[in-house]
Amino acid sequence: MIAAVVYGPDGVTEYDDLATARDATGTTWVRVSDADPGELDTVAETFGIHSLVVEDVRNEVRAKTQPYDDYAFTLVKTVELARGDQSFEEEILAEAVGICVGEDWVVSLSVPPDDPVDRVWDAVRRGDSRILDRGPDFTAYRIVDMIVDEYFTVLDDLETDIEAIEEAVTESTDIGTLEDINALRRDLLAFRKVAWPCREAVGVLARGGPTQVRDETEKYYRDVYDHLVQVVDLTETYRDLTTGTRDIYLNTLSQSTNEVMKVLTVIATIFLPLTFVAGVYGMNFAGSPYNMPELTWRYGYPAALVAMGAIAGGMLVYFKRKEYL
Amino acid sequence: MIAAVVYGPDGVTEYDDLATARDATGTTWVRVSDADPGELDTVAETFGIHSLVVEDVRNEVRAKTQPYDDYAFTLVKTVELARGDQSFEEEILAEAVGICVGEDWVVSLSVPPDDPVDRVWDAVRRGDSRILDRGPDFTAYRIVDMIVDEYFTVLDDLETDIEAIEEAVTESTDIGTLEDINALRRDLLAFRKVAWPCREAVGVLARGGPTQVRDETEKYYRDVYDHLVQVVDLTETYRDLTTGTRDIYLNTLSQSTNEVMKVLTVIATIFLPLTFVAGVYGMNFAGSPYNMPELTWRYGYPAALVAMGAIAGGMLVYFKRKEYL
Amino acid sequence: MIAAVVYGPDGVTEYDDLATARDATGTTWVRVSDADPGELDTVAETFGIHSLVVEDVRNEVRAKTQPYDDYAFTLVKTVELARGDQSFEEEILAEAVGICVGEDWVVSLSVPPDDPVDRVWDAVRRGDSRILDRGPDFTAYRIVDMIVDEYFTVLDDLETDIEAIEEAVTESTDIGTLEDINALRRDLLAFRKVAWPCREAVGVLARGGPTQVRDETEKYYRDVYDHLVQVVDLTETYRDLTTGTRDIYLNTLSQSTNEVMKVLTVIATIFLPLTFVAGVYGMNFAGSPYNMPELTWRYGYPAALVAMGAIAGGMLVYFKRKEYL
Amino acid sequence: MIAAVVYGPDGVTEYDDLATARDATGTTWVRVSDADPGELDTVAETFGIHSLVVEDVRNEVRAKTQPYDDYAFTLVKTVELARGDQSFEEEILAEAVGICVGEDWVVSLSVPPDDPVDRVWDAVRRGDSRILDRGPDFTAYRIVDMIVDEYFTVLDDLETDIEAIEEAVTESTDIGTLEDINALRRDLLAFRKVAWPCREAVGVLARGGPTQVRDETEKYYRDVYDHLVQVVDLTETYRDLTTGTRDIYLNTLSQSTNEVMKVLTVIATIFLPLTFVAGVYGMNFAGSPYNMPELTWRYGYPAALVAMGAIAGGMLVYFKRKEYL
Amino acid sequence: MIAAVVYGPDGVTEYDDLATARDATGTTWVRVSDADPGELDTVAETFGIHSLVVEDVRNEVRAKTQPYDDYAFTLVKTVELARGDQSFEEEILAEAVGICVGEDWVVSLSVPPDDPVDRVWDAVRRGDSRILDRGPDFTAYRIVDMIVDEYFTVLDDLETDIEAIEEAVTESTDIGTLEDINALRRDLLAFRKVAWPCREAVGVLARGGPTQVRDETEKYYRDVYDHLVQVVDLTETYRDLTTGTRDIYLNTLSQSTNEVMKVLTVIATIFLPLTFVAGVYGMNFAGSPYNMPELTWRYGYPAALVAMGAIAGGMLVYFKRKEYL
């Protein structure tokens, strides 16, 4: 899909022909999205955009800002959290949007649909005066700003997941929990890999690299830059949180093993001596006054039971003191 | 709340009208705190403050210093440790205070109440001569200094918590202790995320970035900068301490498992052989001189008991040597 | 093997004599590959290439770019994944290709066969117009580009291995799995050690270090540089993934120990008390109304069995609650 | 304590009055140590030293070098290892010494006693010609050098501790050992936190930052800088060593658990089957030729004993092969 | 030992007197090795070498390059692997060699014997034309190159050790293996601490810091620099390998504990129920048709044995499924 509008303080006009749009007075915005292979080339040719720019958009390379002679090229990534059927079976989807800012034109290029750009496009067509009369570099800023705003939505979703896992982790030691934590860490890593170069690309614009970005607009890019610094900070904080969660998970498991051991030890150390005593009085020695005279004592059996009770009681007191119980 | 004072070597006057205060001779300080949405805009308009500054204060972004044409904008974060009902259920609360320093005015902006600013405000209204005649940049320094002083209070509280946990950790292997350690680490992380950009923001002022900060005042900012370096250092030391504490916790648990195992092993290895011996003499072989003649020996039973005692004693000596007991 | 071609917009000529090729009009490309010791020296002498360049190619040092007076020397590494007989018994093989770019000539030097160069060589000999008329620096770019493209193939193979291990890890706790993970991490490390200096070497070309690289070609090198940044990024992501996999492996083992312990505990704590009860009624006390009157009660035996059943049932309910079952 | 000397190639004179000392010909050194609050201020006023310098010395901030208009201010930390009653109950004590180097004077400021400065002070008063005629910056160098020399003494003590722990660790798995290791790591961390900024402070002097340090003296500061680089290196090596020691400690514990388990397993797997066999022949089946005819076989009992011996022997052979014994 | 030669394109002459050698035409090389305290000072005085240089050589400080007015001073470290009696009881020995390069002279200083310098010295005395006519900076390069070549020999030895440990680790879980791994890691650390500053020192020469190093020679230093980068890379790779080996060691231990547990569990869960059954039929209930009628059933005993066999068989099938066997 290729669409073109020309706008300025006086209003907005839509154009069908690219060349006419390019030559019209005002800011020209040509938007290519959900593009088939040829469309990118057509637009690039009309505006004298280098073939490497088209390649970068097509290959969805890392975010970057590259000044060319007649225009500044910025590539940023939109981010989406694609959820699968199962909990935490989700993935970070990143797609490239390329933006070329010329003297009086801006071209946005994207092979997949570029939903976040939609809102800026609609604002321009509605005649939003905050955009119309501020030139192509400000329009580019709005697009980048809208894309970065989505980052926070994704981060919010990831934070919800982290909290869900934090609760799950103290409740069960299911191996699946560790896999969920790892999946989440992987998402945060993937997200960070997208946000980091994006930060650098916007940083170049904020520090006034390309001449097509006017001083006035630089201030706005600094704002986006601050947002991206915050985004990268947050991903790192989240990773730290998941590390803590993993520690708790692993420890819960050790704790569980420890507790199981204690149960076993208590039971075994109480019943092994008792069974031994019972075994002794189950022996068949006989035929001599030295051979098990206890067996025929009047209170032999009650005495044996009392002795067993004493052994068991002593053990319980011992374990109570050792805090096994 | 909006309040305005004008001061100089001659004294302090409070003003109701912002424009009059701005134009009066001397240093004008307009303080906006606990602000409702409109108030920030009103003040910004009067002093020609950029709308991005107001946005930054509203969104409570990371600390930063940004020179504008007519004023220098610094945003720092106040820090508070909000304690919950349960032990260690506490959180780092950070709130933004924006300070714009112009030629002969200073504007402090804050959406929540800005308690640390209160003390500087009172000092000015009391006519504290150490502030009155040193211009707006020195007033701004006092505000920043007061905010950073609070950091040390929070760090002291966190240190007390660390010490409490260090004692708790050697006493019990309760899973809650690990969660407390993690909560503390999270607080330290949150604190560091606040202090780090603050350090950078004050660093810019200390290196004499904005022209509104005079050389004389820079020296004072260098002092604050040194404090912030110390703050960041301390948070890192504290994190290292909690790492050590966690290691001891996890190890105490392993040690406990090891000890439980030893108890079990000692009991089992003593009583299993004894029970076996008792079992042997409980067998019912008979009807042949080869079938359990021991049972009718004169001292069969005492001999069996002695044998069992010898086995138990041997085991105890063995475990003594192995240091299981 | 030494081969020489001279080409330009007009076409391609192959030469046997190096000196003639060097002096012919157009871009001269001399390719040395699968070289014996003397061949490198012969070519170096003809084109005035420093003996250190030849040494670097021979010793297969780290990738680098080194500008000399009359030519720019770049050394890059080809990468191949050599698989052994057993699964994951594979190794990263890296071989050096040196490229010297002069005013109107390019020399490629390699001691082992340089397969990725083959494709560029064929394209030139086929008269590929995208290469012929763009000078020696563009030809060098095509060689480097082709070599870096192979990196992605190797990364794809490694990714396949990672996925295979991720599946294996949840299925068994075989010690071999950990060795496979370590082998994979070693491969990723080796790969990164090759790619990192390569990135630096291409970075120098992309930033326009040597004068032999024209501005037009720099843009293409920037493209290769972006690829290499992506390559290094991917190796780091992959390493992070293997770390997660190792965690899951180690945890699966702990989980297994924990489960084994539970089985033992359940069995032992059910049967030890039962065996004790059986032992008690196997004792031989007699000859007094107090000595084991239960033995002759009418329902003594059924009562004992019921009591044992009750004990076993109680234990099972207890373990059910503790989630051991 | 305030003391003042003036010296030069001709000799040394002690002065009581600060102002007279300041104005005398030669290098004036005023030494303030073990100071009460007022003394620092008195000296600062006499030599025109900024109040922030006094604050830094009083608050014992991080080491630093700060050039002022008329003098260069360097703050370094003396280090001492304070040992407690128990082994490894020791702490790093760091105290600040501030040094201001002017055109022809040097002022050393310290709130606690400054023992390492003593030696330089004595050398000057003794008329040590290597110091007298080299100006105030060389005197300052000697003070810094003497302080840094103490660092090596402390490092030697820490190394002795590390070696003591390394021996202790393989002998016992006492939980106290881990606490000792952690205490040592904490000391190393504290030491590093002192040495690191000191390195930076001396680095500024070595690179010839302040004009008061002459080129000739810079070379000597470079020497001190090299020492400090070595000090920081050593603390890092020591930390690495303690990490290794901790690993061995934790592993010794695992090894111990593993060994305990083996003992239990060997005993249990030998005696459980034997006890079972004895139990079988303790059963009371009777009244039928199929019910336990073994009991009345002529060699029934010896056969049972032999069978039991065979079982025990088989188990022992099995465990020998498994290397449990 | 002090020795002096003067050489140039025309040949080599040995001199006894330092001053005569210094003033002779050609390149003068004075070599001090295995030196007693006075020798270093004598030579330093003759060539106007600063006393700090002599101090650095004596104290064997970190490698470094320091330009002085009339000469460039480089200190590098020779490395040797001193093996003890026991396996892996080895240590990295590093010794300092200082090299001063003047206009037409080079002085090499070393307190211990400087074996790697020997080979260069012999080459010069043999009249090796590749050294004679290239000036003092090239001679210095040859010395440095020879010393760095030894690094690779040491690395080869360490690699052999790593491979030996990697094999040992899967065979036994002897605590000694972990100590060996730690010793090896310590050696690698020590080696890296030597090689890293050496890399920096040679880097300064390669980037053409001191004026005494001619452009032509810089290229050769770049070569040595590349070698040192490779050396540092290798030590890091080796450290990573030992980390992997340690993981496998620790895991082998966990695996062993897990396996021991399984053996115990299998034996206990098979024999505990069987012993219980035997215990039941060893009870002495009698005197009522409800009391153990099984004991007198015709096939009571065979039935009991079959039941026991069924229990044991069921358990074995269960463990087979759980993969405990």
Short mmCIF file of N, CA, C and O in Angstrom, two decimals, chain A residues 49 52-54 56-57 61 64-68 71-75 97-101 109 205 210:
data_model
loop_
_atom_site.label_atom_id
_atom_site.label_comp_id
_atom_site.label_asym_id
_atom_site.label_seq_id
_atom_site.Cartn_x
_atom_site.Cartn_y
_atom_site.Cartn_z
N ILE A 49 16.02 7.76 -2.95
CA ILE A 49 16.48 7.06 -1.75
C ILE A 49 17.39 5.92 -2.15
O ILE A 49 17.10 5.17 -3.09
N LEU A 52 20.43 0.85 -0.45
CA LEU A 52 20.78 0.22 0.83
C LEU A 52 19.69 0.48 1.87
O LEU A 52 19.45 -0.34 2.75
N VAL A 53 19.05 1.65 1.78
CA VAL A 53 17.94 1.97 2.68
C VAL A 53 16.82 0.95 2.49
O VAL A 53 16.29 0.37 3.45
N VAL A 54 16.47 0.72 1.22
CA VAL A 54 15.41 -0.24 0.91
C VAL A 54 15.79 -1.63 1.43
O VAL A 54 14.98 -2.35 2.01
N ASP A 56 17.78 -2.32 3.96
CA ASP A 56 17.68 -2.33 5.43
C ASP A 56 16.24 -2.54 5.87
O ASP A 56 15.97 -3.28 6.81
N VAL A 57 15.30 -1.85 5.19
CA VAL A 57 13.89 -1.99 5.57
C VAL A 57 13.42 -3.41 5.29
O VAL A 57 12.72 -4.03 6.11
N VAL A 61 16.75 -4.89 9.64
CA VAL A 61 17.99 -4.87 10.43
C VAL A 61 17.75 -4.14 11.75
O VAL A 61 16.66 -3.67 12.02
N LYS A 64 18.56 2.03 13.52
CA LYS A 64 19.73 2.87 13.32
C LYS A 64 19.34 4.20 12.68
O LYS A 64 18.25 4.35 12.13
N THR A 65 20.22 5.16 12.77
CA THR A 65 20.05 6.44 12.09
C THR A 65 21.26 6.63 11.19
O THR A 65 22.39 6.46 11.64
N GLN A 66 21.00 6.97 9.94
CA GLN A 66 22.08 7.09 8.96
C GLN A 66 21.83 8.36 8.14
O GLN A 66 20.86 8.43 7.40
N PRO A 67 22.66 9.37 8.26
CA PRO A 67 22.43 10.56 7.44
C PRO A 67 22.92 10.32 6.01
O PRO A 67 24.03 9.82 5.82
N TYR A 68 22.08 10.63 5.04
CA TYR A 68 22.50 10.64 3.64
C TYR A 68 22.57 12.09 3.19
O TYR A 68 22.25 13.00 3.96
N TYR A 71 18.78 13.42 2.71
CA TYR A 71 17.76 13.03 3.68
C TYR A 71 18.42 12.27 4.83
O TYR A 71 19.56 11.82 4.70
N ALA A 72 17.69 12.19 5.92
CA ALA A 72 18.17 11.39 7.05
C ALA A 72 17.31 10.15 7.15
O ALA A 72 16.08 10.22 7.10
N PHE A 73 17.98 8.99 7.29
CA PHE A 73 17.26 7.73 7.35
C PHE A 73 17.30 7.19 8.78
O PHE A 73 18.38 7.05 9.37
N THR A 74 16.11 6.91 9.33
CA THR A 74 16.03 6.30 10.65
C THR A 74 15.20 5.03 10.54
O THR A 74 14.14 5.04 9.93
N LEU A 75 15.72 3.96 11.11
CA LEU A 75 14.94 2.73 11.15
C LEU A 75 14.66 2.41 12.62
O LEU A 75 15.58 2.33 13.44
N VAL A 97 10.24 -0.26 10.78
CA VAL A 97 9.65 0.88 10.07
C VAL A 97 10.79 1.83 9.75
O VAL A 97 11.51 2.28 10.65
N GLY A 98 10.99 2.11 8.45
CA GLY A 98 12.04 3.04 8.04
C GLY A 98 11.44 4.41 7.76
O GLY A 98 10.35 4.50 7.20
N ILE A 99 12.14 5.45 8.18
CA ILE A 99 11.64 6.81 7.97
C ILE A 99 12.75 7.65 7.35
O ILE A 99 13.84 7.76 7.94
N CYS A 100 12.46 8.21 6.15
CA CYS A 100 13.42 9.10 5.52
C CYS A 100 12.87 10.52 5.61
O CYS A 100 11.74 10.79 5.19
N VAL A 101 13.67 11.43 6.18
CA VAL A 101 13.24 12.82 6.32
C VAL A 101 14.06 13.69 5.39
O VAL A 101 15.28 13.81 5.56
N LEU A 109 8.54 3.69 5.42
CA LEU A 109 8.58 2.44 4.68
C LEU A 109 8.47 1.26 5.63
O LEU A 109 9.18 1.21 6.64
N LEU A 205 19.61 11.31 16.70
CA LEU A 205 18.69 12.39 16.32
C LEU A 205 18.64 13.45 17.42
O LEU A 205 18.58 14.66 17.13
N PRO A 210 21.71 14.57 12.07
CA PRO A 210 21.39 14.94 10.69
C PRO A 210 20.89 16.38 10.63
O PRO A 210 20.18 16.85 11.52
#
